[in-house]
GROMACS .gro file of C-alpha atoms in nm:
model
  487
    1MET     CA    1  19.866  15.594  25.900
    2ASN     CA    2  20.088  15.248  25.923
    3LEU     CA    3  19.974  15.074  26.207
    4VAL     CA    4  20.284  14.886  26.409
    5LEU     CA    5  20.132  14.633  26.581
    6PRO     CA    6  20.350  14.501  26.900
    7ASP     CA    7  20.624  14.211  26.849
    8VAL     CA    8  20.433  14.000  27.053
    9SER     CA    9  20.485  13.619  27.016
   10PHE     CA   10  20.448  13.381  27.333
   11MET     CA   11  20.667  13.058  27.124
   12PRO     CA   12  20.980  13.261  27.286
   13LEU     CA   13  20.811  13.260  27.635
   14LEU     CA   14  20.726  12.868  27.635
   15PRO     CA   15  20.947  12.746  27.847
   16ILE     CA   16  20.905  13.037  28.078
   17LEU     CA   17  20.533  13.012  28.078
   18LEU     CA   18  20.487  12.690  28.185
   19VAL     CA   19  20.686  12.710  28.437
   20LEU     CA   20  20.460  12.988  28.551
   21ALA     CA   21  20.149  12.827  28.526
   22GLY     CA   22  20.298  12.609  28.770
   23ALA     CA   23  20.383  12.850  29.008
   24ILE     CA   24  20.026  13.022  28.983
   25PHE     CA   25  19.863  12.628  28.997
   26SER     CA   26  20.059  12.565  29.339
   27THR     CA   27  19.978  12.940  29.453
   28LEU     CA   28  19.557  12.841  29.371
   29GLY     CA   29  19.549  12.438  29.446
   30GLY     CA   30  19.664  12.454  29.783
   31PHE     CA   31  19.327  12.543  29.886
   32TRP     CA   32  19.246  12.138  29.773
   33LEU     CA   33  19.552  11.982  29.713
   34ASN     CA   34  19.814  11.835  29.934
   35ARG     CA   35  20.144  11.941  29.867
   36ARG     CA   36  20.284  11.644  29.787
   37SER     CA   37  20.006  11.666  29.465
   38LEU     CA   38  20.159  11.961  29.393
   39THR     CA   39  20.529  11.923  29.347
   40LEU     CA   40  20.411  11.600  29.109
   41VAL     CA   41  20.277  11.850  28.907
   42ASN     CA   42  20.486  12.094  28.945
   43ILE     CA   43  20.796  11.829  28.809
   44VAL     CA   44  20.529  11.755  28.503
   45MET     CA   45  20.532  12.117  28.390
   46LEU     CA   46  20.930  12.166  28.446
   47LEU     CA   47  20.949  11.835  28.225
   48LEU     CA   48  20.711  11.997  27.938
   49SER     CA   49  20.927  12.325  27.994
   50ALA     CA   50  21.274  12.112  27.887
   51ALA     CA   51  21.030  11.937  27.590
   52SER     CA   52  20.971  12.306  27.516
   53MET     CA   53  21.365  12.425  27.472
   54VAL     CA   54  21.405  12.095  27.340
   55TRP     CA   55  21.171  12.177  27.023
   56LEU     CA   56  21.288  12.512  27.010
   57TRP     CA   57  21.579  12.430  26.948
   58GLY     CA   58  21.484  12.182  26.687
   59ALA     CA   59  21.286  12.437  26.537
   60GLY     CA   60  21.564  12.674  26.445
   61ALA     CA   61  21.803  12.785  26.703
   62ASP     CA   62  22.045  12.875  26.427
   63VAL     CA   63  21.756  13.183  26.357
   64PRO     CA   64  21.643  13.179  26.758
   65ARG     CA   65  21.280  13.329  26.836
   66THR     CA   66  21.229  13.661  27.019
   67ALA     CA   67  20.986  13.826  27.150
   68PHE     CA   68  20.859  14.157  27.238
   69MET     CA   69  21.117  14.384  26.977
   70GLY     CA   70  21.427  14.132  27.127
   71ALA     CA   71  21.389  14.165  27.472
   72VAL     CA   72  21.322  13.807  27.526
   73ARG     CA   73  21.557  13.589  27.345
   74ALA     CA   74  21.509  13.188  27.272
   75ASP     CA   75  21.869  13.157  27.113
   76PRO     CA   76  22.084  12.854  27.173
   77ALA     CA   77  22.238  13.007  27.479
   78ALA     CA   78  21.906  13.077  27.644
   79LEU     CA   79  21.865  12.691  27.596
   80LEU     CA   80  22.113  12.548  27.719
   81LEU     CA   81  22.148  12.721  28.036
   82GLY     CA   82  21.828  12.758  28.098
   83GLY     CA   83  21.809  12.354  27.994
   84THR     CA   84  22.039  12.364  28.290
   85ILE     CA   85  21.828  12.595  28.533
   86VAL     CA   86  21.558  12.328  28.472
   87LEU     CA   87  21.763  12.037  28.563
   88GLY     CA   88  21.880  12.189  28.831
   89SER     CA   89  21.488  12.229  28.963
   90LEU     CA   90  21.366  11.890  28.928
   91LEU     CA   91  21.676  11.787  29.174
   92THR     CA   92  21.567  12.009  29.428
   93LEU     CA   93  21.164  11.916  29.397
   94LEU     CA   94  21.215  11.545  29.369
   95VAL     CA   95  21.448  11.616  29.689
   96SER     CA   96  21.183  11.797  29.865
   97LEU     CA   97  20.928  11.564  29.802
   98ASP     CA   98  21.127  11.348  30.090
   99THR     CA   99  21.225  11.589  30.277
  100ALA     CA  100  20.985  11.866  30.277
  101TYR     CA  101  20.821  11.725  30.611
  102ARG     CA  102  21.106  11.643  30.798
  103ALA     CA  103  21.274  12.030  30.739
  104ARG     CA  104  20.871  12.182  30.841
  105VAL     CA  105  20.867  12.324  30.491
  106SER     CA  106  20.587  12.088  30.407
  107PHE     CA  107  20.323  12.307  30.258
  108ALA     CA  108  20.176  12.452  29.937
  109GLU     CA  109  20.377  12.770  29.934
  110PHE     CA  110  20.684  12.621  29.939
  111ASP     CA  111  20.574  12.516  29.586
  112ALA     CA  112  20.465  12.799  29.457
  113MET     CA  113  20.760  13.051  29.588
  114LEU     CA  114  21.041  12.758  29.453
  115MET     CA  115  20.857  12.773  29.113
  116TYR     CA  116  20.824  13.169  29.096
  117ALA     CA  117  21.211  13.189  29.193
  118ILE     CA  118  21.298  12.916  28.821
  119THR     CA  119  21.061  13.120  28.628
  120GLY     CA  120  21.300  13.491  28.735
  121CYS     CA  121  21.574  13.247  28.679
  122LEU     CA  122  21.455  13.150  28.305
  123LEU     CA  123  21.394  13.505  28.249
  124ILE     CA  124  21.739  13.593  28.337
  125ALA     CA  125  21.863  13.325  28.107
  126PHE     CA  126  21.647  13.456  27.832
  127SER     CA  127  21.662  13.852  27.823
  128GLY     CA  128  21.763  14.028  27.535
  129ASP     CA  129  21.790  14.317  27.727
  130LEU     CA  130  21.875  14.510  28.070
  131VAL     CA  131  21.484  14.567  28.230
  132VAL     CA  132  21.403  14.144  28.135
  133MET     CA  133  21.744  14.092  28.327
  134LEU     CA  134  21.663  14.281  28.625
  135ILE     CA  135  21.326  14.192  28.619
  136GLY     CA  136  21.374  13.822  28.589
  137LEU     CA  137  21.671  13.878  28.887
  138GLU     CA  138  21.415  14.065  29.128
  139ILE     CA  139  21.197  13.792  29.114
  140MET     CA  140  21.419  13.474  29.176
  141SER     CA  141  21.549  13.727  29.481
  142LEU     CA  142  21.222  13.810  29.639
  143ALA     CA  143  21.129  13.429  29.629
  144SER     CA  144  21.446  13.280  29.731
  145TYR     CA  145  21.451  13.538  30.024
  146VAL     CA  146  21.117  13.403  30.136
  147LEU     CA  147  21.222  13.022  30.045
  148ALA     CA  148  21.539  13.102  30.276
  149THR     CA  149  21.291  13.183  30.598
  150PHE     CA  150  21.021  12.906  30.583
  151GLN     CA  151  21.148  12.735  30.805
  152ASP     CA  152  20.993  12.800  31.164
  153SER     CA  153  21.349  12.786  31.326
  154ARG     CA  154  21.506  13.149  31.472
  155ARG     CA  155  21.861  13.027  31.222
  156ALA     CA  156  21.682  12.990  30.878
  157GLU     CA  157  21.498  13.366  30.998
  158GLU     CA  158  21.798  13.534  31.059
  159SER     CA  159  21.971  13.375  30.741
  160GLY     CA  160  21.681  13.505  30.536
  161LEU     CA  161  21.691  13.828  30.639
  162LYS     CA  162  22.015  13.857  30.603
  163TYR     CA  163  22.045  13.711  30.227
  164PHE     CA  164  21.737  14.027  30.224
  165LEU     CA  165  21.895  14.316  30.408
  166LEU     CA  166  22.217  14.198  30.132
  167GLY     CA  167  22.066  14.128  29.880
  168SER     CA  168  21.885  14.476  29.859
  169VAL     CA  169  22.212  14.635  29.874
  170GLY     CA  170  22.326  14.426  29.593
  171SER     CA  171  21.994  14.530  29.410
  172ALA     CA  172  22.017  14.856  29.425
  173ILE     CA  173  22.374  14.884  29.312
  174LEU     CA  174  22.267  14.690  29.024
  175ILE     CA  175  21.979  14.920  28.927
  176TYR     CA  176  22.226  15.177  28.933
  177GLY     CA  177  22.470  15.069  28.714
  178ILE     CA  178  22.252  15.013  28.488
  179ALA     CA  179  22.153  15.356  28.473
  180PHE     CA  180  22.490  15.489  28.384
  181LEU     CA  181  22.467  15.205  28.095
  182TYR     CA  182  22.137  15.345  27.948
  183GLY     CA  183  22.336  15.704  28.050
  184ALA     CA  184  22.651  15.662  27.843
  185THR     CA  185  22.517  15.432  27.560
  186GLY     CA  186  22.153  15.578  27.558
  187THR     CA  187  21.945  15.215  27.500
  188LEU     CA  188  21.887  14.886  27.706
  189ASN     CA  189  21.926  14.631  27.485
  190TYR     CA  190  22.229  14.399  27.484
  191ALA     CA  191  22.301  14.433  27.081
  192THR     CA  192  22.252  14.807  27.068
  193ILE     CA  193  22.486  14.890  27.387
  194ALA     CA  194  22.775  14.622  27.254
  195GLU     CA  195  22.711  14.827  26.890
  196ARG     CA  196  22.751  15.172  27.063
  197VAL     CA  197  23.013  15.044  27.334
  198SER     CA  198  23.266  15.053  27.084
  199VAL     CA  199  23.215  15.418  26.902
  200LEU     CA  200  23.118  15.530  27.271
  201GLU     CA  201  23.230  15.941  27.286
  202PRO     CA  202  23.554  15.980  27.541
  203GLN     CA  203  23.313  16.138  27.743
  204ASN     CA  204  23.044  15.888  27.821
  205VAL     CA  205  23.352  15.634  27.848
  206GLY     CA  206  23.376  15.667  28.225
  207ILE     CA  207  22.962  15.654  28.285
  208LEU     CA  208  23.046  15.362  28.058
  209VAL     CA  209  23.258  15.230  28.326
  210ALA     CA  210  23.158  15.314  28.644
  211GLY     CA  211  22.805  15.165  28.532
  212ALA     CA  212  22.986  14.827  28.402
  213LEU     CA  213  23.182  14.825  28.781
  214LEU     CA  214  22.861  14.875  28.943
  215VAL     CA  215  22.682  14.606  28.729
  216LEU     CA  216  22.970  14.357  28.782
  217ALA     CA  217  22.951  14.440  29.187
  218GLY     CA  218  22.554  14.387  29.198
  219PHE     CA  219  22.634  14.058  28.995
  220ALA     CA  220  22.951  13.939  29.265
  221PHE     CA  221  22.628  13.909  29.538
  222LYS     CA  222  22.401  13.750  29.343
  223VAL     CA  223  22.726  13.417  29.264
  224ALA     CA  224  22.890  13.493  29.580
  225LEU     CA  225  23.195  13.690  29.440
  226ALA     CA  226  23.446  13.758  29.734
  227PRO     CA  227  23.420  14.015  29.905
  228PHE     CA  228  23.038  14.029  29.858
  229HIS     CA  229  23.019  13.645  29.946
  230GLN     CA  230  22.971  13.719  30.349
  231TRP     CA  231  22.573  13.602  30.324
  232THR     CA  232  22.648  13.245  30.174
  233PRO     CA  233  22.801  13.046  30.452
  234ASP     CA  234  22.534  13.155  30.690
  235VAL     CA  235  22.205  13.187  30.504
  236TYR     CA  236  22.292  12.816  30.333
  237SER     CA  237  22.397  12.618  30.662
  238GLY     CA  238  22.074  12.853  30.806
  239ALA     CA  239  21.832  12.760  30.527
  240PRO     CA  240  21.647  12.427  30.453
  241THR     CA  241  21.876  12.172  30.285
  242SER     CA  242  21.635  12.181  29.957
  243VAL     CA  243  21.649  12.547  29.978
  244SER     CA  244  22.057  12.560  30.041
  245LEU     CA  245  22.057  12.303  29.699
  246PHE     CA  246  21.823  12.530  29.546
  247LEU     CA  247  22.025  12.823  29.598
  248SER     CA  248  22.359  12.674  29.566
  249THR     CA  249  22.256  12.580  29.218
  250VAL     CA  250  21.989  12.731  29.005
  251VAL     CA  251  22.003  13.076  29.171
  252LYS     CA  252  22.336  13.027  29.100
  253VAL     CA  253  22.379  12.905  28.737
  254ALA     CA  254  22.033  13.205  28.629
  255ALA     CA  255  22.335  13.446  28.800
  256PHE     CA  256  22.627  13.352  28.558
  257ALA     CA  257  22.366  13.326  28.242
  258GLY     CA  258  22.259  13.726  28.313
  259MET     CA  259  22.636  13.803  28.385
  260LEU     CA  260  22.708  13.584  28.053
  261ARG     CA  261  22.496  13.856  27.846
  262VAL     CA  262  22.615  14.090  27.985
  263PHE     CA  263  22.984  14.095  28.035
  264GLY     CA  264  23.091  13.810  27.749
  265GLY     CA  265  22.811  14.049  27.528
  266ALA     CA  266  22.682  14.381  27.557
  267LEU     CA  267  22.984  14.490  27.741
  268ASP     CA  268  23.238  14.247  27.578
  269VAL     CA  269  23.474  14.546  27.419
  270ALA     CA  270  23.395  14.757  27.694
  271PRO     CA  271  23.722  14.905  27.939
  272GLY     CA  272  23.798  14.817  28.293
  273TRP     CA  273  23.556  14.570  28.413
  274HIS     CA  274  23.840  14.314  28.345
  275SER     CA  275  24.071  14.401  28.597
  276VAL     CA  276  23.847  14.461  28.874
  277LEU     CA  277  23.681  14.124  28.796
  278GLN     CA  278  24.097  13.964  28.805
  279VAL     CA  279  24.130  14.093  29.151
  280LEU     CA  280  23.798  13.944  29.236
  281ILE     CA  281  23.830  13.596  29.114
  282ALA     CA  282  24.183  13.564  29.301
  283LEU     CA  283  24.041  13.731  29.607
  284THR     CA  284  23.718  13.487  29.594
  285LEU     CA  285  24.003  13.169  29.516
  286PHE     CA  286  24.174  13.235  29.805
  287ILE     CA  287  23.866  13.325  30.066
  288GLY     CA  288  23.680  13.083  29.948
  289ASN     CA  289  23.920  12.722  29.987
  290ALA     CA  290  24.115  12.897  30.277
  291ALA     CA  291  23.772  12.944  30.489
  292ALA     CA  292  23.677  12.578  30.329
  293LEU     CA  293  23.988  12.370  30.520
  294PHE     CA  294  23.858  12.498  30.902
  295GLN     CA  295  23.505  12.452  30.820
  296THR     CA  296  23.377  12.162  31.107
  297ASN     CA  297  23.007  12.145  30.989
  298PHE     CA  298  22.954  11.995  30.654
  299LYS     CA  299  22.690  12.252  30.530
  300ARG     CA  300  22.897  12.528  30.551
  301MET     CA  301  23.211  12.373  30.408
  302MET     CA  302  22.966  12.269  30.095
  303ALA     CA  303  22.868  12.686  30.102
  304TYR     CA  304  23.308  12.815  30.107
  305SER     CA  305  23.317  12.520  29.794
  306ALA     CA  306  23.005  12.690  29.667
  307VAL     CA  307  23.279  13.041  29.672
  308ALA     CA  308  23.520  12.836  29.537
  309HIS     CA  309  23.401  12.746  29.254
  310THR     CA  310  23.259  13.054  29.165
  311GLY     CA  311  23.583  13.197  29.132
  312PHE     CA  312  23.643  12.938  28.893
  313LEU     CA  313  23.310  12.970  28.648
  314ALA     CA  314  23.437  13.354  28.662
  315MET     CA  315  23.764  13.289  28.533
  316THR     CA  316  23.621  13.169  28.204
  317LEU     CA  317  23.368  13.545  28.188
  318LEU     CA  318  23.790  13.684  28.083
  319SER     CA  319  23.782  13.444  27.761
  320ASP     CA  320  23.600  13.494  27.458
  321ARG     CA  321  23.210  13.439  27.436
  322VAL     CA  322  23.266  13.089  27.255
  323SER     CA  323  23.573  12.970  27.454
  324GLY     CA  324  23.425  13.096  27.716
  325GLY     CA  325  23.064  13.021  27.659
  326ALA     CA  326  23.179  12.649  27.617
  327ALA     CA  327  23.360  12.618  27.915
  328MET     CA  328  23.098  12.776  28.165
  329GLY     CA  329  22.837  12.619  27.982
  330TYR     CA  330  22.986  12.293  28.082
  331TYR     CA  331  23.068  12.388  28.422
  332LEU     CA  332  22.789  12.498  28.530
  333LEU     CA  333  22.585  12.171  28.469
  334VAL     CA  334  22.863  11.955  28.631
  335TYR     CA  335  22.868  12.175  28.929
  336THR     CA  336  22.528  12.151  28.946
  337LEU     CA  337  22.557  11.795  28.933
  338MET     CA  338  22.812  11.758  29.154
  339THR     CA  339  22.687  12.030  29.416
  340ALA     CA  340  22.237  11.901  29.421
  341ALA     CA  341  22.358  11.519  29.488
  342ALA     CA  342  22.587  11.611  29.801
  343LEU     CA  343  22.351  11.863  29.976
  344ALA     CA  344  22.059  11.571  29.863
  345ILE     CA  345  22.252  11.256  30.083
  346VAL     CA  346  22.279  11.551  30.327
  347ALA     CA  347  21.944  11.591  30.294
  348ALA     CA  348  21.808  11.225  30.293
  349LEU     CA  349  22.099  11.159  30.605
  350GLN     CA  350  22.061  11.466  30.835
  351ARG     CA  351  21.913  11.479  31.194
  352SER     CA  352  21.853  11.859  31.173
  353GLU     CA  353  21.842  12.036  30.941
  354GLU     CA  354  22.229  12.203  31.062
  355GLY     CA  355  22.383  11.916  30.928
  356PHE     CA  356  22.618  11.731  31.029
  357SER     CA  357  22.939  11.788  31.153
  358ILE     CA  358  23.252  11.623  30.920
  359ASP     CA  359  23.408  11.405  31.232
  360ASP     CA  360  23.008  11.281  31.258
  361MET     CA  361  23.022  11.150  30.850
  362ARG     CA  362  23.280  10.838  30.973
  363GLY     CA  363  23.187  10.492  30.917
  364LEU     CA  364  22.914  10.682  30.709
  365TYR     CA  365  22.968  10.381  30.464
  366TYR     CA  366  22.930  10.065  30.706
  367ARG     CA  367  22.556  10.245  30.749
  368HIS     CA  368  22.479  10.344  30.474
  369PRO     CA  369  22.713  10.260  30.180
  370ALA     CA  370  22.513  10.374  29.881
  371TYR     CA  371  22.492  10.697  30.000
  372ALA     CA  372  22.809  10.691  30.094
  373VAL     CA  373  23.003  10.584  29.808
  374ALA     CA  374  22.819  10.869  29.563
  375LEU     CA  375  22.916  11.117  29.838
  376ALA     CA  376  23.247  11.017  29.782
  377VAL     CA  377  23.242  11.041  29.382
  378CYS     CA  378  23.063  11.368  29.443
  379LEU     CA  379  23.361  11.503  29.665
  380ALA     CA  380  23.644  11.382  29.434
  381SER     CA  381  23.408  11.546  29.122
  382LEU     CA  382  23.474  11.903  29.320
  383ALA     CA  383  23.784  11.829  29.393
  384GLY     CA  384  23.867  11.790  28.976
  385LEU     CA  385  24.014  11.416  29.001
  386PRO     CA  386  23.974  11.229  28.692
  387PRO     CA  387  23.774  11.105  28.548
  388PHE     CA  388  23.496  11.210  28.716
  389ALA     CA  389  23.333  11.531  28.517
  390GLY     CA  390  23.493  11.819  28.792
  391PHE     CA  391  23.813  11.754  28.614
  392PHE     CA  392  23.727  11.787  28.226
  393GLY     CA  393  23.497  12.123  28.386
  394LYS     CA  394  23.781  12.302  28.554
  395TYR     CA  395  24.036  12.197  28.238
  396LEU     CA  396  23.772  12.446  28.042
  397ALA     CA  397  23.807  12.689  28.269
  398PHE     CA  398  24.197  12.750  28.287
  399GLN     CA  399  24.217  12.657  27.927
  400ALA     CA  400  24.000  12.931  27.884
  401ALA     CA  401  24.211  13.160  28.055
  402PHE     CA  402  24.507  13.079  28.015
  403GLN     CA  403  24.449  13.081  27.634
  404SER     CA  404  24.351  13.502  27.692
  405GLY     CA  405  24.619  13.564  27.877
  406TYR     CA  406  24.545  13.575  28.218
  407ILE     CA  407  24.852  13.298  28.306
  408GLY     CA  408  24.889  13.442  28.646
  409LEU     CA  409  24.510  13.411  28.735
  410THR     CA  410  24.514  13.010  28.572
  411VAL     CA  411  24.880  12.912  28.790
  412LEU     CA  412  24.667  13.041  29.111
  413ALA     CA  413  24.341  12.854  29.020
  414VAL     CA  414  24.546  12.567  28.957
  415LEU     CA  415  24.687  12.598  29.304
  416ALA     CA  416  24.361  12.683  29.467
  417SER     CA  417  24.229  12.341  29.322
  418VAL     CA  418  24.488  12.139  29.494
  419ALA     CA  419  24.480  12.292  29.805
  420SER     CA  420  24.097  12.218  29.771
  421LEU     CA  421  24.179  11.836  29.763
  422VAL     CA  422  24.226  11.867  30.184
  423TYR     CA  423  23.916  11.950  30.243
  424TYR     CA  424  23.720  11.724  30.014
  425LEU     CA  425  23.909  11.411  30.105
  426ARG     CA  426  23.903  11.437  30.439
  427PRO     CA  427  23.500  11.355  30.462
  428ALA     CA  428  23.555  11.111  30.190
  429MET     CA  429  23.807  10.905  30.354
  430LEU     CA  430  23.636  10.938  30.728
  431MET     CA  431  23.324  10.802  30.531
  432PHE     CA  432  23.532  10.463  30.470
  433MET     CA  433  23.717  10.445  30.832
  434PRO     CA  434  23.579  10.196  31.093
  435ASP     CA  435  23.288  10.327  31.280
  436ARG     CA  436  23.359  10.444  31.584
  437THR     CA  437  23.141  10.675  31.739
  438PRO     CA  438  22.727  10.664  31.731
  439ALA     CA  439  22.533  10.732  31.452
  440ARG     CA  440  22.463  11.127  31.368
  441GLU     CA  441  22.215  11.060  31.129
  442TYR     CA  442  21.877  10.901  31.037
  443ALA     CA  443  21.867  10.561  30.976
  444TYR     CA  444  21.816  10.481  30.626
  445GLY     CA  445  21.450  10.485  30.480
  446GLN     CA  446  21.202  10.458  30.180
  447ARG     CA  447  21.353  10.778  30.031
  448PRO     CA  448  21.293  10.697  29.646
  449ALA     CA  449  21.334  11.033  29.526
  450THR     CA  450  21.572  11.151  29.666
  451THR     CA  451  21.761  10.835  29.546
  452LEU     CA  452  21.616  10.868  29.197
  453ALA     CA  453  21.795  11.245  29.218
  454VAL     CA  454  22.168  11.113  29.379
  455ALA     CA  455  22.131  10.797  29.080
  456LEU     CA  456  22.074  11.042  28.817
  457SER     CA  457  22.385  11.316  28.957
  458VAL     CA  458  22.639  11.044  29.035
  459ILE     CA  459  22.576  10.859  28.665
  460GLY     CA  460  22.589  11.197  28.468
  461ILE     CA  461  22.918  11.307  28.625
  462LEU     CA  462  23.056  10.965  28.538
  463LEU     CA  463  22.905  10.991  28.152
  464LEU     CA  464  23.024  11.336  28.108
  465GLY     CA  465  23.349  11.230  28.291
  466LEU     CA  466  23.441  10.969  28.041
  467LEU     CA  467  23.259  11.090  27.751
  468PRO     CA  468  23.265  11.501  27.817
  469ASN     CA  469  23.202  11.527  27.435
  470LEU     CA  470  22.805  11.407  27.542
  471TRP     CA  471  22.744  11.773  27.640
  472TYR     CA  472  23.066  11.967  27.482
  473SER     CA  473  22.982  11.900  27.184
  474TRP     CA  474  22.649  12.100  27.179
  475LEU     CA  475  22.889  12.386  27.310
  476ALA     CA  476  23.151  12.412  27.157
  477ASP     CA  477  22.974  12.493  26.803
  478PRO     CA  478  23.019  12.878  26.806
  479ASN     CA  479  22.664  12.963  26.695
  480THR     CA  480  22.593  12.867  26.991
  481TRP     CA  481  22.709  13.190  27.158
  482ARG     CA  482  22.795  13.401  26.873
  483LEU     CA  483  22.402  13.543  26.960
  484ILE     CA  484  22.505  13.597  27.316
  485ALA     CA  485  22.415  13.988  27.272
  486GLY     CA  486  22.166  13.926  26.991
  487THR     CA  487  22.437  14.064  26.784
   0.00000   0.00000   0.00000
């Protein structure tokens, strides 16, 4: 009798285990350490996680390490997307060092929930089958629901409850879709699904299409594709700003990493979902940009901006896995830097967690010149203006969709990007106009951690805009994405 040992290797899990260790330490360490000390420990754990990803890359990314019979994969795509997740998480923790007390979330449980959410995000990026992806998605979602309600205010509780209720429906739809996919293919492994989809028996095609569309609807909620985006403006504006930063960057990166695994890999040649995704993207581009035009609160404008950028990002899924994956990987990093810096500035200056109105931003340059210039750079990059990194990110997304034959959708995306100039440039111009209103934000104080986060983000936006190959050269390698489904 041959004894088959389980495929348990902890090396591919190292980046995830380091973050999980930080989460457990925050859960237990709150009894004898203050919150600031815990945050510094978690920053160190995230840096160690990033270092472990670099080590795994150098140890042979072309032959990725796997665990649990391929259920966890430390392949190049996982390492690159995981790096973006860790970067966004570091920026969140840096901002929270200066703003947690004022936002009334300065306690150990905040750090614990944040690290648990990051653990789930990394599990999604490193997943090799639908079960691990679902586990990561639920860990991320449950922790995010709690984070959205941590602040002691009615607005935060309302936003968290709405997020939980709608998120539960989205998760149920996703699980139902996974059951359909298993029924059609007889497996939950990405690589095996990809193999069986191309030779599927006719009677199972309908089940496969139904499963793919249900999974698409579940993911559409997580990334805020219209019409599944209704929770976004209320949650982003009601949650503490540091949490809004996390939800709009790290959670979005993780959800798109899962979509890339499923639709760019396992279901790449499956019928049906491409056409539906085109409709969702068109709705998202129209609704996100149109709604942002009429917002008077800056945080709500950034929420609808996040919806609009979801449409641009989703366009990359319609392309082949190499060009689409490279475009998505670049866009996700740039989007994380742009959004994180903009919300970090809001978190540093706002008098209340509602943020400040766009009209109240008039004259910001005369009160906080460095923050005003940094915010203007972020807004210009979000609008896609050269020479900032957002321009190249949108260009790659448009190019990927156009070369795959989606010409009409690309034209719509270009028009939507032009329309976004209105709501991005309005606050940018107001900041440099003469100051005729009383200050609506706190006076500039000692915020070294937030200033560091903003400075790093702005430097990244400028460098990636002027020298895009610093990051894109890693992404453009076909070997980075050829194993996205494990094959």
